[in-house]
Short mmCIF file of C-alpha atoms and ligand atoms in Angstrom, two decimals:
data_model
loop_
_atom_site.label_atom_id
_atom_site.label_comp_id
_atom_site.label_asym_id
_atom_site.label_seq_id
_atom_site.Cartn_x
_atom_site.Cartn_y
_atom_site.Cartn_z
CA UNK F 229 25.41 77.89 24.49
CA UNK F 230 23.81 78.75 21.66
CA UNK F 231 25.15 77.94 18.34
CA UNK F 232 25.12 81.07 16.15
CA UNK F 233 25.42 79.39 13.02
CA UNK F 234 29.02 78.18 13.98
CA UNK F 235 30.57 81.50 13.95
CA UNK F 236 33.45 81.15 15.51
CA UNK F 237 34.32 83.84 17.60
CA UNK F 238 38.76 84.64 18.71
CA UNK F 239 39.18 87.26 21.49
CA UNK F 240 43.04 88.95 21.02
CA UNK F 241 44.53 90.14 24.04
CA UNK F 242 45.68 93.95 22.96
CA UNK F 243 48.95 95.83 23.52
CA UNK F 244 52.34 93.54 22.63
CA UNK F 245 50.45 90.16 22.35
CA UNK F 246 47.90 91.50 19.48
CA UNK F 247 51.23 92.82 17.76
CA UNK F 248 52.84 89.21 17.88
CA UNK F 249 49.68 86.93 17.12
CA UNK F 250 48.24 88.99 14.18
CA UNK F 251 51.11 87.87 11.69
CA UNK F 252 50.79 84.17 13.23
CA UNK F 253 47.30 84.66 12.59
CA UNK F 254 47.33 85.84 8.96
CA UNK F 255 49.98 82.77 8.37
CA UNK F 256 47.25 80.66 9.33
CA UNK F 257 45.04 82.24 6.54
CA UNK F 258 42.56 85.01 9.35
CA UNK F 259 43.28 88.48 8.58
CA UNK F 260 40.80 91.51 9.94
CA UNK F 261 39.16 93.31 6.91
CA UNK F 262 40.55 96.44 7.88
CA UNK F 263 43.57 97.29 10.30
CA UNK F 264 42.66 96.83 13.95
CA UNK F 265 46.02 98.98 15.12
CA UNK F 266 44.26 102.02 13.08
CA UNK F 267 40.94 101.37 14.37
CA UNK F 268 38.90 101.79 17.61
CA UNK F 269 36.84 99.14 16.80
CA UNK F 270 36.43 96.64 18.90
CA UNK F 271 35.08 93.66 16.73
CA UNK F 272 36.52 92.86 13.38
CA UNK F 273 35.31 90.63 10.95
CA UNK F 274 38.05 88.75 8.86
CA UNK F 275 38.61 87.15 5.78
CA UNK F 276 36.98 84.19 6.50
CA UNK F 277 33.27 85.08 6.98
CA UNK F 278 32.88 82.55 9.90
CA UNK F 279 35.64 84.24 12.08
CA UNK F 280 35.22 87.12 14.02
CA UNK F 281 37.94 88.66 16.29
CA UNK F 282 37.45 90.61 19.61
CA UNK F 283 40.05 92.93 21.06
CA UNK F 284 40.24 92.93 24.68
CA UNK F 285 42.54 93.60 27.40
CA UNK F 286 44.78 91.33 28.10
CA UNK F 287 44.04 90.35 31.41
CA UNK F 288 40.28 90.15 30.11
CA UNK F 289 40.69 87.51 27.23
CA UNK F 290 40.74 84.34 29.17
CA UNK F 291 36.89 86.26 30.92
CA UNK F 292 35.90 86.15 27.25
CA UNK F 293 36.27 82.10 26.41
CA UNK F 294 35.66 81.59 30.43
CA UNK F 295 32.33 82.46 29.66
CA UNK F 296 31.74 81.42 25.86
CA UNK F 297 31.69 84.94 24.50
CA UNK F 298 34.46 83.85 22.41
CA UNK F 299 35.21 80.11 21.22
CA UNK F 300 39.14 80.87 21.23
CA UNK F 301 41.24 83.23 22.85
CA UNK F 302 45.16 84.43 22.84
CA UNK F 303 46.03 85.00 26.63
CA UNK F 304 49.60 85.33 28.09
CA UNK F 305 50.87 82.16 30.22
CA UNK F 306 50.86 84.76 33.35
CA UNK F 307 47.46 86.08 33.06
CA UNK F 308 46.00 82.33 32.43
CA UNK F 309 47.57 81.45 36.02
CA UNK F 310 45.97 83.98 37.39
CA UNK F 311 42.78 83.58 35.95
CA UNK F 312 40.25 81.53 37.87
CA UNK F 313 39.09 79.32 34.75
CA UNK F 314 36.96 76.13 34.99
CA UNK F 315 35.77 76.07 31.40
CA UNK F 316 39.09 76.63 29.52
CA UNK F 317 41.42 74.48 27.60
CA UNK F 318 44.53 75.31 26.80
CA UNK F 319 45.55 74.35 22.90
CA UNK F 320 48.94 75.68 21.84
CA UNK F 321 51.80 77.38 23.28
CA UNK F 322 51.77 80.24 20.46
CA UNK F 323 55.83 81.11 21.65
CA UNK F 324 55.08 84.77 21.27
CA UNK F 325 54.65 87.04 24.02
CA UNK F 326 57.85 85.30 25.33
CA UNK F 327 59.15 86.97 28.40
CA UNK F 328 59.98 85.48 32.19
CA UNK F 329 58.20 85.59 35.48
CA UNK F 330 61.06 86.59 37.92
CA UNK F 331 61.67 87.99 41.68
CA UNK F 332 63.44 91.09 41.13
CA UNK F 333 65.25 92.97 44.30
CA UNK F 334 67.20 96.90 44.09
CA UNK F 335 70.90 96.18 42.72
CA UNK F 336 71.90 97.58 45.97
CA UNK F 337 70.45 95.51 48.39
CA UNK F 338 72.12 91.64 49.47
CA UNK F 339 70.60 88.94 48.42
CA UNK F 340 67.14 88.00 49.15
CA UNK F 341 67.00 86.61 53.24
CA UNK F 342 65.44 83.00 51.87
CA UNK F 343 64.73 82.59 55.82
CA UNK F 344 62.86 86.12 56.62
CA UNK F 345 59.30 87.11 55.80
CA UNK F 346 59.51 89.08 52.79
CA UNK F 347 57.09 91.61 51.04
CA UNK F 348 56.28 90.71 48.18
CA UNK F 349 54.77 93.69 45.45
CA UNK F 350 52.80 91.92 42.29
CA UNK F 351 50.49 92.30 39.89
CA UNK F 352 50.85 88.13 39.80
CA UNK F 353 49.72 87.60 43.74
CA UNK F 354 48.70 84.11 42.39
CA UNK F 355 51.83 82.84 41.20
CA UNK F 356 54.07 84.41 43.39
CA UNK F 357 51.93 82.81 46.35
CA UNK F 358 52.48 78.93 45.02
CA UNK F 359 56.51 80.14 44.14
CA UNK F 360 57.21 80.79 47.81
CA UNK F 361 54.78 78.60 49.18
CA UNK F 362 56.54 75.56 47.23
CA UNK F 363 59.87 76.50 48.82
CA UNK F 364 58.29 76.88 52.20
CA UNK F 365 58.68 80.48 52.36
CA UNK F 366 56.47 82.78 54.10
CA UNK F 367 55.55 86.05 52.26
CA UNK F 368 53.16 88.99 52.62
CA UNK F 369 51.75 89.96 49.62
CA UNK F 370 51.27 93.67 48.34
CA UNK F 371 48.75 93.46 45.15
CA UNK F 372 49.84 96.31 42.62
CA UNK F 373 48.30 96.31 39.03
CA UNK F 374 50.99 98.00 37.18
CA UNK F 375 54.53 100.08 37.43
CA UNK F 376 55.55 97.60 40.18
CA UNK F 377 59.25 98.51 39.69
CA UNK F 378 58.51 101.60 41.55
CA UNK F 379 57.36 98.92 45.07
CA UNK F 380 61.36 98.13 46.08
CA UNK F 381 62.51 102.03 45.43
CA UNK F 382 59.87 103.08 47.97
CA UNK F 383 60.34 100.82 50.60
CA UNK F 384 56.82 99.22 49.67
CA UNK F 385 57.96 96.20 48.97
CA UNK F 386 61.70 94.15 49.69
CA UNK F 387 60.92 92.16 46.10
CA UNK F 388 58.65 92.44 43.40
CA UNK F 389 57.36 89.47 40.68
CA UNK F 390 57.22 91.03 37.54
CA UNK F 391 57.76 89.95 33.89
CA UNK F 392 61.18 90.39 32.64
CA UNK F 393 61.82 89.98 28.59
CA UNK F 394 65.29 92.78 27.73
CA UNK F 395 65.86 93.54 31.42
CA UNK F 396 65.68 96.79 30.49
CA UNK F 397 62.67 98.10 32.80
CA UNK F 398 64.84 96.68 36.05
CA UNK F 399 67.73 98.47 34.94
CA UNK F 400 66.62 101.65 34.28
CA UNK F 401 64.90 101.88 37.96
CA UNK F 402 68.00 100.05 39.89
CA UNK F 403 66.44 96.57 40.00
CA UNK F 404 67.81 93.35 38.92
CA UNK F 405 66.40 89.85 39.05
CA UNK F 406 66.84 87.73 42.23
CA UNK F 407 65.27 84.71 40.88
CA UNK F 408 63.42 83.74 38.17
CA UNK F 409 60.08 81.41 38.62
CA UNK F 410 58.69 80.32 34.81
CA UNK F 411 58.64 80.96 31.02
CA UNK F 412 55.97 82.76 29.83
CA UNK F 413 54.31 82.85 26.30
CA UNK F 414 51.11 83.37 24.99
CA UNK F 415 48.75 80.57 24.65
CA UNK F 416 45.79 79.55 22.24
CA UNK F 417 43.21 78.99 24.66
CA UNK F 418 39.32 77.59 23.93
CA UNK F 419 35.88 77.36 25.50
CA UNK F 420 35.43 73.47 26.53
CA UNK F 421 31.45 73.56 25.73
CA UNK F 422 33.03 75.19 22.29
CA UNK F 423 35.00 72.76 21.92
CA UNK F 424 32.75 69.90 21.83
CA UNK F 425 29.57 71.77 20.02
CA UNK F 426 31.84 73.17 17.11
CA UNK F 427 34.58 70.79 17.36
CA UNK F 428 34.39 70.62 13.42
CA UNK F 429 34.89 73.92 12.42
CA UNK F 430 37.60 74.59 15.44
CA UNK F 431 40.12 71.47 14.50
CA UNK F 432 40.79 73.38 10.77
CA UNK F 433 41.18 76.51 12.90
CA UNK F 434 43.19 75.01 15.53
CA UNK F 435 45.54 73.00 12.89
CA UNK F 436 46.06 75.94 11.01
CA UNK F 437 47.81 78.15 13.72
CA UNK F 438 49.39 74.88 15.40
CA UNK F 439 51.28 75.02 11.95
CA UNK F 440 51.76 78.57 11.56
CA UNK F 441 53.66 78.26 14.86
CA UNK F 442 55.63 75.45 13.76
CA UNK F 443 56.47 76.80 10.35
CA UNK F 444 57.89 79.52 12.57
CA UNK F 445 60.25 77.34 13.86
CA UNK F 446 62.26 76.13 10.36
P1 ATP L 624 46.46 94.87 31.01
O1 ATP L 624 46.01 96.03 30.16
O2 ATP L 624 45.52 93.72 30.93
O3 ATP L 624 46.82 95.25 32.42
P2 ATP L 624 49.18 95.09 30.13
O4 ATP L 624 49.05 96.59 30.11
O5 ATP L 624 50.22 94.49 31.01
O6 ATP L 624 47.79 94.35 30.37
P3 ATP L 624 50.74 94.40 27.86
O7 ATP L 624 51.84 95.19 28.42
O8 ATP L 624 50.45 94.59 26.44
O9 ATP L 624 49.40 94.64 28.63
O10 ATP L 624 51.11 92.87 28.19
C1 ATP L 624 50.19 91.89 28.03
C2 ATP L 624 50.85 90.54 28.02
O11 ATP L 624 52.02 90.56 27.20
C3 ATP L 624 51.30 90.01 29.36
O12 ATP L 624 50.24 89.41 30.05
C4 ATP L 624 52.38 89.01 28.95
O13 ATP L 624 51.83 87.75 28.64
C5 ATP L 624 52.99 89.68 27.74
N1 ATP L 624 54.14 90.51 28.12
C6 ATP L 624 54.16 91.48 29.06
N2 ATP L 624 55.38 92.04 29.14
C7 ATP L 624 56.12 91.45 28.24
C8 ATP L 624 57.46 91.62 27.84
N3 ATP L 624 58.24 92.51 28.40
N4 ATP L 624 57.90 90.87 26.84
C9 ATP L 624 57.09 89.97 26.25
N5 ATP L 624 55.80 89.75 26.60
C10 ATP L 624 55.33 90.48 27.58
C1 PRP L 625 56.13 94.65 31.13
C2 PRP L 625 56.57 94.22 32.52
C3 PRP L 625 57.84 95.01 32.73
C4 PRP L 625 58.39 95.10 31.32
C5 PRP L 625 59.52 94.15 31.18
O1 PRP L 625 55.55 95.91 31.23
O2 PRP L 625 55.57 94.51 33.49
O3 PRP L 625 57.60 96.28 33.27
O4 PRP L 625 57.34 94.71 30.41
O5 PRP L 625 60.08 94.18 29.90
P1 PRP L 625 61.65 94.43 29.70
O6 PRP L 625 62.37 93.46 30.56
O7 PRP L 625 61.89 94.17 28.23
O8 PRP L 625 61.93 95.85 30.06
P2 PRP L 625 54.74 96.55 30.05
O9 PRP L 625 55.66 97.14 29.04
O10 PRP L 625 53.76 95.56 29.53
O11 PRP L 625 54.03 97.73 30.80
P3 PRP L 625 52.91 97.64 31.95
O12 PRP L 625 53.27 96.55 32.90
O13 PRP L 625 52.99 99.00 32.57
O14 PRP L 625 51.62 97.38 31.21
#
C-alpha cells in the first residue's frame, strides 16, 4: 500500500452510527471542517490536517479498510459478522450503535417449534446461519435487505433476525422477540497492512478514542 504521506484515512458508516461516533470523535480531538449532516460531500477533511473522513454506507465501511482505502473504519458489530474480512482488525468496542440481534416471531403465533424447519427472513443470513446451526437447528434461509418485519405478516417467513434497540419497530407491525442471539455495538475497526506501516501515527489516534469511550463511561 502506498504510504500517502501518512494520511490517515477513517471511513464513518452513515445513518444512526455517523450520528453516535461524530461526538466520540470530536472528544477525541477529529472534527470535519464543515458539517457532514448538511453536506453531500462525501470526503471531509478535519481539524487535524492528517485525518480525512469518508462517509459510506454502513454495510460498505468494513469494504473500505478491507481493502486499505481507509486505515480505520466505524462498522456495526452485525455488519462486521457479515462481512467477509481477512485484512481487518478489530480495535475498540465504541458502545454506540448499541442495539440486539434477536429472532422475532408475530405476537400471535406459539412459540417458535425448536424441532421443525423454520424460515428464516434476514438481512443477517450469516449470523442467523451459525445461531441455529450451533443449536442444531435446521433452517431455510430467506435473504431480505431491509423492512424484514413485513417477512412473518406475509407468510414469507415463520421468524425473522433483525436488530432490536426500543422494540418499537416489532410492536408497531405485531412482532415480538422470540429469542435474542448477541449485543451489538459499533466497533473501531483498522486495515492490518495499516496497522503495521503507520502504526505510529494510528496508536495516538487509536488511544485517543479508546479514551473518549471510556471517559464516556464516568
Ligand atoms: P445500509 O444502508 O448499509 O443498509 P442501514 O440502512 O441499516 O444500512 P442504519 O439504519 O443507519 O443503516 O443502521 C446502520 C447500523 O446501525 C447497523 O448496522 C447497526 O450496527 C446499527 N443499528 C441499526 N439499527 C439500530 C437500532 N435500532 N439501534 C441502534 N443501532 C442500530
Ligand atoms: C433498524 C432495525 C429495526 C429497527 C429496530 O432499522 O432493522 O427495523 O432499527 O429499532 P427499534 O427496536 O428501536 O424499533 P432501521 O431504523 O435502521 O431501518 P432500516 O433497517 O430500514 O435501515
Amino acid at each position: 500500500m502506498k504510504n500517502k504521506n501518512k494520511e490517515i484515512v477513517i471511513a464513518l458508516s452513515k445513518g444512526r452510527i455517523l450520528e453516535q461516533s461524530l461526538p466520540l470523535l470530536a472528544e477525541a480531538g477529529i472534527k470535519p471542517l464543515e458539517s457532514i449532516k448538511e453536506s453531500r460531500k462525501l470526503i471531509f477533511p478535519t481539524t487535524n490536517p492528517k485525518i480525512k473522513l469518508l462517509v459510506v454506507r454502513a454495510s460498505d465501511a468494513p469494504t473500505y479498510v478491507e481493502y486499505g482505502a481507509a486505515d480505520l473504519g466505524i462498522a456495526g458489530k452485525d455488519v462486521l459478522l457479515e462481512a467477509e474480512c481477512k485484512n481487518i482488525f478489530e480495535l475498540v468496542d465504541l458502545k454506540v450503535g448499541k442495539c440486539r440481534l434477536c429472532v422475532a416471531k408475530r405476537q400471535d403465533t406459539a412459540e417458535l417449534d425448536k424441532t421443525a424447519i423454520l424460515k428464516v427472513a434476514s438481512k443477517y443470513v450469516k449470523s442467523a446461519a451459525q445461531y441455529f446451526a450451533e443449536q442444531g437447528r435446521q433452517v431455510r434461509l430467506i435473504k431480505l435487505y431491509g423492512s424484514m418485519e413485513l417477512a412473518p405478516l406475509v407468510d414469507l417467513a415463520d421468524c425473522i433476525v433483525d436488530l432490536v434497540d426500543t422494540g418499537n419497530t416489532l410492536r408497531a407491525n405485531g412482532l415480538e422477540v422470540a429469542e435474542t442471539i448477541r449485543e451489538i455495538s459499533s466497533r473501531l475497526i483498522v486495515n492490518r497492512a495499516s496497522f503495521t506501516l503507520k502504526r505510529e501515527e494510528l496508536l495516538p489516534i487509536v488511544r485517543a478514542i479508546e479514551t473518549a469511550v471510556e471517559n464516556r463511561k464516568n
